Amino acid sequence: MTKNLQIGDLNPPTRILMGPGPSNVHPRVLRAMSTPLVGHLDPYFLQIMEETQELLRYTFRTKNEYTIPVSGTGSAAMEAAFANVVEPGDTVLVPTNGYFGKRMESMAMRAGGEIVHVDAPWGEPLQVEEVARAFEENSPDVFAFVHAETSTGALQHSVEELTSIAHENEAIVIADTVTSLGGVELEVDKWGIDVAYSGAQKCLSCPPGASPLTLNESALEKIEKRETLCRSWYLDLGLLNGYWGDDRTYHHTAPITSIYAIREALRLVNEEGIENRWERHLRLASALKSGVEAMGIEMNAKEEYWLPSLNAIRVPEGVDDINVVKLLLQKYNLEIARGLGDLSGKIFRVGCMGHSANAHNISYFMMAFGSALQKEGAAIDVKAGLEETYRKLE
Ligand SMILES: *Cc1c(COP(=O)(O)O)cnc(C)c1O
């Protein structure tokens, strides 16, 4: 006899996703995901793979041959970078200015790396002099940094200066570009980034499942010279190259539907034009930022390192951030997030990413956020904020 489990139809609410990811998915991407499967070695799929790689190179601004979508979420692409580039005994320099620097540390350590730190407070970028000093003191083999810190809303500037220091010291640079790829200016080749990884569900507005990764020749050389095997079989870039490289032989079954999805999401990036896309994020996030400031609320990041794709807004005096986030979800169907770690209870995190970055969402957010803060008794000028946002959106 069949047991009736009383499980209903899948009918998720239609949220407006303005948190730290996922962002809302474009209907064309959802449509691509409902198309028929083909085999992962079908000639049709091999063509799809090549096109996806070409689109990834366009979006990363790189000519790197080794540019692939890694099976899994952003952390899988991140682990692929650390597990292959870091060899047991390597010294790895990681940042302390946010949540994802800590994750870098965990992954580098598991790969056998000796960890050293370059410090900056949560919510601030790394300073060039601090990185230079860390190189003098520790001569690391690998230097990792987070381009767009989703936990704090800080954008790492002076990237070319950081990579120059690393290269003068013959170190490989790994950049976390999960919240910058397709949202804020990023130039992998021009800026001298050796390895960059990203995620699908942030500024690319694609469901998580296949995650961008690119490596240049210097990084591949370091990997080829390894004396020990990569500790991960699944993420071994040498083995993966059997499938993504010229041979096209089986390693693991590609997540076919996720590749369809990211190909469509990247096609949208290409149609819009990458520079136009950076400009759109900047313009819409500016309307949000100056509206919030006109309400009398402070942004957490200074102008020079404000991150358009993730806006860290300081929680006004006397306001309970938990209530605000809850009210926005329950009453307005709008997702934003609270602060983490050192910034817990101190900031709201408001994403302005990909398909979610549009005038409708920005003005809706301003209205709902203003109203929720007023309900919490915050002394803010909602009207001035809305007027400023509308003025900027015109
Ligand atoms: C989201 C995120 C990750 C991890 O990606 P997942 O898809 O959650 O595995 C890594 N780094 C940064 C900066 C992120 O924002």
Coordinates of C-alpha atoms and ligand atoms in Angstrom, one line a residue:
M1 CA 0.0 0.0 0.0
T2 CA 1.2 3.5 -0.8
K3 CA 1.6 5.7 2.2
N4 CA 0.0 9.1 1.6
L5 CA 2.6 11.6 2.7
Q6 CA 0.3 14.6 2.2
I7 CA 3.0 16.5 0.4
G8 CA 1.6 19.3 -1.7
D9 CA 2.6 20.9 -5.0
L10 CA 5.8 22.9 -5.1
N11 CA 4.7 26.5 -5.1
P12 CA 7.4 28.8 -3.8
P13 CA 6.6 32.4 -3.1
T14 CA 7.8 34.9 -5.7
R15 CA 10.3 36.9 -3.7
I16 CA 12.2 40.0 -4.6
L17 CA 15.7 38.9 -3.9
M18 CA 17.9 41.8 -2.7
G19 CA 20.1 39.9 -0.3
P20 CA 23.7 38.7 -0.7
G21 CA 22.5 36.1 -3.3
P22 CA 20.8 34.4 -4.8
S23 CA 19.4 37.2 -7.0
N24 CA 16.3 36.9 -9.1
V25 CA 16.7 34.7 -12.2
H26 CA 15.9 36.0 -15.6
P27 CA 12.9 34.2 -17.3
R28 CA 15.1 33.2 -20.2
V29 CA 17.5 31.4 -17.9
L30 CA 14.5 29.5 -16.3
R31 CA 13.3 28.6 -19.7
A32 CA 16.8 27.3 -20.7
M33 CA 16.6 25.0 -17.7
S34 CA 13.4 23.3 -18.9
T35 CA 14.9 22.3 -22.2
P36 CA 15.7 18.6 -22.9
L37 CA 18.8 16.9 -21.6
V38 CA 21.4 15.6 -24.0
G39 CA 24.3 13.4 -23.1
H40 CA 27.4 15.2 -21.6
L41 CA 29.4 13.9 -24.6
D42 CA 26.7 14.6 -27.2
P43 CA 28.2 16.7 -30.1
Y44 CA 25.4 19.2 -29.4
F45 CA 26.6 19.5 -25.8
L46 CA 30.3 19.8 -26.8
Q47 CA 29.2 22.9 -28.8
I48 CA 27.4 24.3 -25.7
M49 CA 30.5 23.7 -23.6
E50 CA 32.7 25.7 -26.1
E51 CA 30.2 28.5 -26.2
T52 CA 30.0 28.7 -22.4
Q53 CA 33.8 28.9 -22.2
E54 CA 33.9 31.7 -24.8
L55 CA 31.2 33.6 -22.9
L56 CA 33.0 33.1 -19.6
R57 CA 36.2 34.5 -21.2
Y58 CA 34.2 37.5 -22.4
T59 CA 32.7 38.2 -18.9
F60 CA 36.0 37.7 -17.0
R61 CA 37.9 39.9 -19.6
T62 CA 40.5 37.2 -20.2
K63 CA 42.1 35.2 -23.0
N64 CA 42.9 32.3 -20.6
E65 CA 42.4 29.0 -22.3
Y66 CA 41.6 27.3 -19.0
T67 CA 38.3 28.9 -18.3
I68 CA 35.5 26.6 -17.2
P69 CA 32.3 26.4 -15.2
V70 CA 33.1 24.1 -12.1
S71 CA 30.3 21.7 -11.0
G72 CA 28.9 23.1 -7.8
T73 CA 28.3 26.4 -6.1
G74 CA 30.9 29.3 -5.8
S75 CA 32.6 27.4 -3.0
A76 CA 33.4 24.5 -5.4
A77 CA 35.2 26.9 -7.8
M78 CA 36.9 28.4 -4.8
E79 CA 38.0 25.0 -3.5
A80 CA 39.2 24.1 -7.1
A81 CA 41.4 27.1 -7.0
F82 CA 42.9 26.5 -3.6
A83 CA 43.2 22.7 -3.8
N84 CA 45.1 22.8 -7.0
V85 CA 47.3 26.0 -6.6
V86 CA 48.3 25.4 -3.0
E87 CA 50.8 22.6 -2.4
P88 CA 51.7 21.2 1.1
G89 CA 54.3 23.5 2.5
D90 CA 53.3 26.6 0.5
T91 CA 52.9 29.8 2.4
V92 CA 49.5 31.3 1.7
L93 CA 48.7 35.0 2.4
V94 CA 45.0 35.5 3.2
P95 CA 43.0 38.6 4.3
T96 CA 41.2 39.0 7.6
N97 CA 38.7 41.7 6.6
G98 CA 35.6 39.5 6.0
Y99 CA 33.9 36.2 6.2
F100 CA 35.2 34.9 2.9
G101 CA 38.9 35.5 3.8
K102 CA 38.3 33.0 6.6
R103 CA 36.9 30.5 4.2
M104 CA 40.0 30.9 2.0
E105 CA 42.1 30.2 5.0
S106 CA 40.2 27.0 5.8
M107 CA 40.6 25.7 2.2
A108 CA 44.2 26.7 1.9
M109 CA 44.9 24.9 5.2
R110 CA 43.2 21.7 4.1
A111 CA 45.3 21.8 0.9
G112 CA 48.4 21.8 3.2
G113 CA 49.2 25.5 3.1
E114 CA 50.9 27.4 5.9
I115 CA 48.7 30.4 6.6
V116 CA 49.8 34.0 7.1
H117 CA 47.5 37.0 7.3
V118 CA 47.2 40.5 6.0
D119 CA 45.0 42.5 8.3
A120 CA 42.3 45.1 7.8
P121 CA 39.1 45.7 9.8
W122 CA 35.8 44.1 8.7
G123 CA 34.2 46.5 6.2
E124 CA 37.4 48.0 4.9
P125 CA 39.6 46.9 1.9
L126 CA 43.3 45.8 2.2
Q127 CA 45.8 48.6 2.1
V128 CA 48.6 48.3 -0.5
E129 CA 51.3 49.0 2.1
E130 CA 50.0 46.3 4.4
V131 CA 50.1 43.7 1.6
A132 CA 53.7 44.8 0.7
R133 CA 54.7 44.5 4.4
A134 CA 53.1 41.0 4.6
F135 CA 55.2 40.0 1.5
E136 CA 58.4 41.3 3.1
E137 CA 57.8 39.4 6.3
N138 CA 56.5 36.1 5.0
S139 CA 57.4 35.8 1.3
P140 CA 54.2 33.8 0.5
D141 CA 53.9 31.5 -2.5
V142 CA 50.2 32.4 -2.9
F143 CA 48.3 35.6 -2.2
A144 CA 44.5 35.5 -2.1
F145 CA 42.1 38.4 -1.8
V146 CA 38.4 39.0 -2.1
H147 CA 37.5 41.6 -4.8
A148 CA 33.9 42.1 -3.5
E149 CA 33.4 41.2 0.1
T150 CA 29.7 40.1 0.3
S151 CA 29.9 39.9 4.1
T152 CA 30.9 43.6 4.5
G153 CA 30.0 45.4 1.3
A154 CA 33.6 46.5 0.7
L155 CA 35.2 46.6 -2.8
Q156 CA 38.9 45.9 -3.0
H157 CA 40.5 48.7 -5.0
S158 CA 44.1 49.1 -6.2
V159 CA 44.0 45.5 -7.5
E160 CA 46.8 46.1 -10.1
E161 CA 49.1 47.3 -7.3
L162 CA 48.4 44.2 -5.2
T163 CA 49.1 41.8 -8.1
S164 CA 52.3 43.7 -9.0
I165 CA 53.6 43.2 -5.4
A166 CA 52.8 39.5 -5.7
H167 CA 54.4 39.0 -9.0
E168 CA 57.6 40.9 -8.0
N169 CA 57.7 38.2 -5.3
E170 CA 56.9 35.4 -7.7
A171 CA 53.6 34.6 -6.0
I172 CA 50.4 33.4 -7.6
V173 CA 47.3 35.6 -7.1
I174 CA 43.9 34.1 -6.4
A175 CA 41.0 36.5 -6.6
D176 CA 37.5 35.8 -5.2
T177 CA 35.2 37.6 -7.7
V178 CA 32.0 35.9 -6.7
T179 CA 30.1 39.2 -6.1
S180 CA 31.9 41.2 -8.7
L181 CA 31.8 39.1 -11.9
G182 CA 29.1 40.6 -14.2
G183 CA 28.3 43.4 -11.7
V184 CA 31.3 45.7 -11.1
E185 CA 34.4 46.4 -13.2
L186 CA 36.7 43.4 -13.3
E187 CA 39.6 43.0 -15.7
V188 CA 41.3 39.6 -15.0
D189 CA 44.0 39.9 -17.7
K190 CA 44.7 43.7 -17.4
W191 CA 44.9 43.6 -13.7
G192 CA 47.3 40.6 -13.6
I193 CA 45.0 38.2 -11.7
D194 CA 46.4 34.6 -12.1
V195 CA 43.3 32.7 -10.8
A196 CA 39.8 34.1 -10.5
Y197 CA 36.7 32.2 -9.4
S198 CA 33.1 33.2 -9.1
G199 CA 29.5 32.1 -8.6
A200 CA 26.3 31.9 -10.6
Q201 CA 23.7 33.3 -8.3
K202 CA 25.1 36.7 -7.5
C203 CA 25.6 39.3 -10.3
L204 CA 25.0 36.7 -13.1
S205 CA 21.5 36.0 -11.8
C206 CA 21.6 32.3 -12.5
P207 CA 20.6 29.5 -10.1
P208 CA 23.7 28.1 -8.3
G209 CA 25.1 24.9 -9.9
A210 CA 28.0 25.7 -12.2
S211 CA 30.6 28.2 -11.1
P212 CA 33.1 30.2 -13.2
L213 CA 36.8 29.6 -12.9
T214 CA 39.8 30.9 -14.9
L215 CA 43.5 30.3 -14.6
N216 CA 46.4 31.8 -16.6
E217 CA 49.6 30.1 -17.7
S218 CA 51.6 31.0 -14.6
A219 CA 49.0 29.4 -12.4
L220 CA 48.9 26.3 -14.6
E221 CA 52.7 26.1 -14.5
K222 CA 52.7 26.0 -10.7
I223 CA 50.0 23.3 -10.8
E224 CA 52.0 21.2 -13.3
K225 CA 55.1 21.4 -11.1
R226 CA 53.3 19.9 -8.1
E227 CA 55.1 17.1 -6.4
T228 CA 52.0 15.8 -4.7
L229 CA 48.6 14.9 -6.2
C230 CA 45.8 17.4 -5.7
R231 CA 44.0 16.1 -2.6
S232 CA 40.6 16.4 -4.3
W233 CA 39.8 14.0 -7.1
Y234 CA 36.6 15.7 -8.0
L235 CA 38.2 19.1 -8.4
D236 CA 41.6 18.1 -9.8
L237 CA 42.1 20.5 -12.6
G238 CA 44.4 18.2 -14.5
L239 CA 41.7 15.5 -14.6
L240 CA 39.0 18.1 -15.3
N241 CA 41.0 19.2 -18.3
G242 CA 40.4 15.8 -19.8
Y243 CA 36.8 16.8 -20.2
W244 CA 37.0 20.6 -20.7
G245 CA 40.2 20.4 -22.8
D246 CA 40.7 19.0 -26.2
D247 CA 40.2 15.3 -25.3
R248 CA 36.5 15.6 -24.2
T249 CA 36.7 12.4 -22.2
Y250 CA 34.5 11.5 -19.3
H251 CA 35.5 12.6 -15.8
H252 CA 32.2 13.2 -14.1
T253 CA 28.8 13.9 -15.6
A254 CA 28.5 17.6 -16.2
P255 CA 25.5 19.2 -14.5
I256 CA 23.9 19.7 -18.0
T257 CA 21.0 21.8 -16.9
S258 CA 23.2 24.1 -14.8
I259 CA 25.5 24.6 -17.9
Y260 CA 22.4 25.5 -20.0
A261 CA 21.5 28.0 -17.3
I262 CA 24.8 29.7 -17.0
R263 CA 25.3 29.8 -20.8
E264 CA 22.0 31.7 -21.1
A265 CA 22.8 34.0 -18.1
L266 CA 26.2 34.8 -19.8
R267 CA 24.5 35.3 -23.2
L268 CA 22.4 38.0 -21.4
V269 CA 25.6 39.6 -20.1
N270 CA 27.0 39.6 -23.6
E271 CA 23.9 41.0 -25.2
E272 CA 23.8 43.8 -22.7
G273 CA 27.6 44.4 -23.0
I274 CA 29.8 44.0 -20.0
E275 CA 30.6 47.7 -19.6
N276 CA 26.9 48.6 -19.9
R277 CA 26.2 46.1 -17.2
W278 CA 28.8 47.6 -14.9
E279 CA 27.3 51.0 -15.6
R280 CA 23.8 49.7 -14.8
H281 CA 24.8 48.3 -11.4
L282 CA 26.6 51.5 -10.6
R283 CA 23.7 53.8 -11.6
L284 CA 21.0 51.8 -9.8
A285 CA 23.0 51.2 -6.7
S286 CA 23.8 54.9 -6.6
A287 CA 20.1 55.7 -6.6
L288 CA 19.7 53.4 -3.6
K289 CA 22.8 54.7 -1.8
S290 CA 22.0 58.4 -2.2
G291 CA 18.3 57.7 -1.2
V292 CA 19.4 56.0 1.9
E293 CA 21.8 58.8 2.8
A294 CA 19.0 61.4 2.1
M295 CA 16.9 59.5 4.7
G296 CA 19.6 60.3 7.2
I297 CA 21.1 56.8 7.3
E298 CA 24.8 56.1 6.9
M299 CA 26.4 53.6 4.5
N300 CA 29.0 51.4 6.1
A301 CA 31.6 51.8 3.3
K302 CA 33.3 55.0 2.4
E303 CA 32.7 56.2 -1.2
E304 CA 36.1 55.0 -2.4
Y305 CA 35.4 51.4 -1.5
W306 CA 31.6 51.2 -1.7
L307 CA 30.5 48.1 -3.4
P308 CA 27.5 48.7 -5.8
S309 CA 26.5 45.0 -5.9
L310 CA 26.3 44.7 -2.1
N311 CA 25.2 47.8 -0.1
A312 CA 26.1 47.7 3.5
I313 CA 23.8 50.1 5.3
R314 CA 24.3 51.0 9.0
V315 CA 21.5 50.0 11.3
P316 CA 20.1 53.3 12.7
E317 CA 20.1 53.9 16.5
G318 CA 17.5 52.0 18.4
V319 CA 16.5 49.8 15.5
D320 CA 16.3 46.0 15.8
D321 CA 17.7 44.7 12.5
I322 CA 16.1 41.3 13.0
N323 CA 12.6 42.9 13.1
V324 CA 13.3 44.9 9.9
V325 CA 14.6 41.9 7.9
K326 CA 11.6 39.8 9.1
L327 CA 9.0 42.5 8.3
L328 CA 10.4 43.0 4.8
L329 CA 10.2 39.3 4.0
Q330 CA 6.8 38.7 5.5
K331 CA 5.0 41.9 4.5
Y332 CA 6.8 42.9 1.3
N333 CA 8.1 39.6 0.0
L334 CA 11.5 41.3 -0.1
E335 CA 14.7 39.6 1.0
I336 CA 17.6 41.5 2.4
A337 CA 20.2 40.2 5.0
R338 CA 21.7 41.1 8.3
G339 CA 25.4 41.7 9.1
L340 CA 27.7 38.8 9.9
G341 CA 30.6 38.4 12.3
D342 CA 32.1 41.7 13.5
L343 CA 29.2 43.5 11.7
S344 CA 26.4 41.4 13.2
G345 CA 23.6 43.8 14.3
K346 CA 25.4 46.8 12.8
I347 CA 24.6 46.6 9.1
F348 CA 21.9 45.6 6.7
R349 CA 23.2 43.9 3.5
V350 CA 21.2 44.9 0.4
G351 CA 22.2 43.3 -2.9
C352 CA 21.9 45.0 -6.2
M353 CA 22.8 42.2 -8.5
G354 CA 22.1 41.2 -12.1
H355 CA 18.4 40.8 -13.0
S356 CA 17.4 42.1 -9.6
A357 CA 19.2 45.4 -10.3
N358 CA 16.4 47.4 -11.8
A359 CA 14.5 50.6 -11.2
H360 CA 11.4 48.8 -10.0
N361 CA 13.2 46.9 -7.3
I362 CA 15.2 49.9 -6.1
S363 CA 12.2 52.1 -5.7
Y364 CA 10.2 49.3 -4.1
F365 CA 13.1 48.6 -1.7
M366 CA 13.3 52.3 -0.7
M367 CA 9.6 52.4 0.1
A368 CA 9.5 49.2 2.0
F369 CA 12.8 49.8 3.9
G370 CA 11.7 53.3 4.9
S371 CA 8.4 52.1 6.1
A372 CA 9.9 49.2 8.1
L373 CA 12.4 51.6 9.8
Q374 CA 9.7 54.0 10.6
K375 CA 7.7 51.3 12.3
E376 CA 10.8 50.5 14.4
G377 CA 10.8 54.2 15.5
A378 CA 13.9 55.3 13.6
A379 CA 14.3 59.1 13.2
I380 CA 14.6 59.2 9.5
D381 CA 13.2 61.3 6.6
V382 CA 11.6 58.7 4.3
K383 CA 10.2 61.3 1.9
A384 CA 13.5 63.0 1.3
G385 CA 15.0 59.5 0.7
L386 CA 12.3 58.5 -1.9
E387 CA 12.6 61.9 -3.7
E388 CA 16.3 61.5 -4.0
T389 CA 16.1 58.0 -5.3
Y390 CA 13.4 58.9 -7.8
R391 CA 15.5 61.9 -9.0
K392 CA 18.5 59.6 -9.5
L393 CA 16.4 57.0 -11.4
E394 CA 15.0 59.5 -13.9
Ligands
LIG1 C1 28.6 33.7 -2.1 C2 30.1 33.8 -2.0 C3 31.0 32.7 -1.9 C4 30.5 31.3 -1.9 O1 29.6 30.9 -2.9 P1 28.5 29.8 -2.7 O2 27.8 29.8 -4.0 O3 27.7 30.1 -1.5 O4 29.3 28.5 -2.4 C5 32.3 32.9 -1.9 N1 32.8 34.2 -1.9 C6 32.0 35.3 -1.9 C7 32.6 36.6 -1.9 C8 30.6 35.1 -1.9 O5 29.8 36.2 -1.9

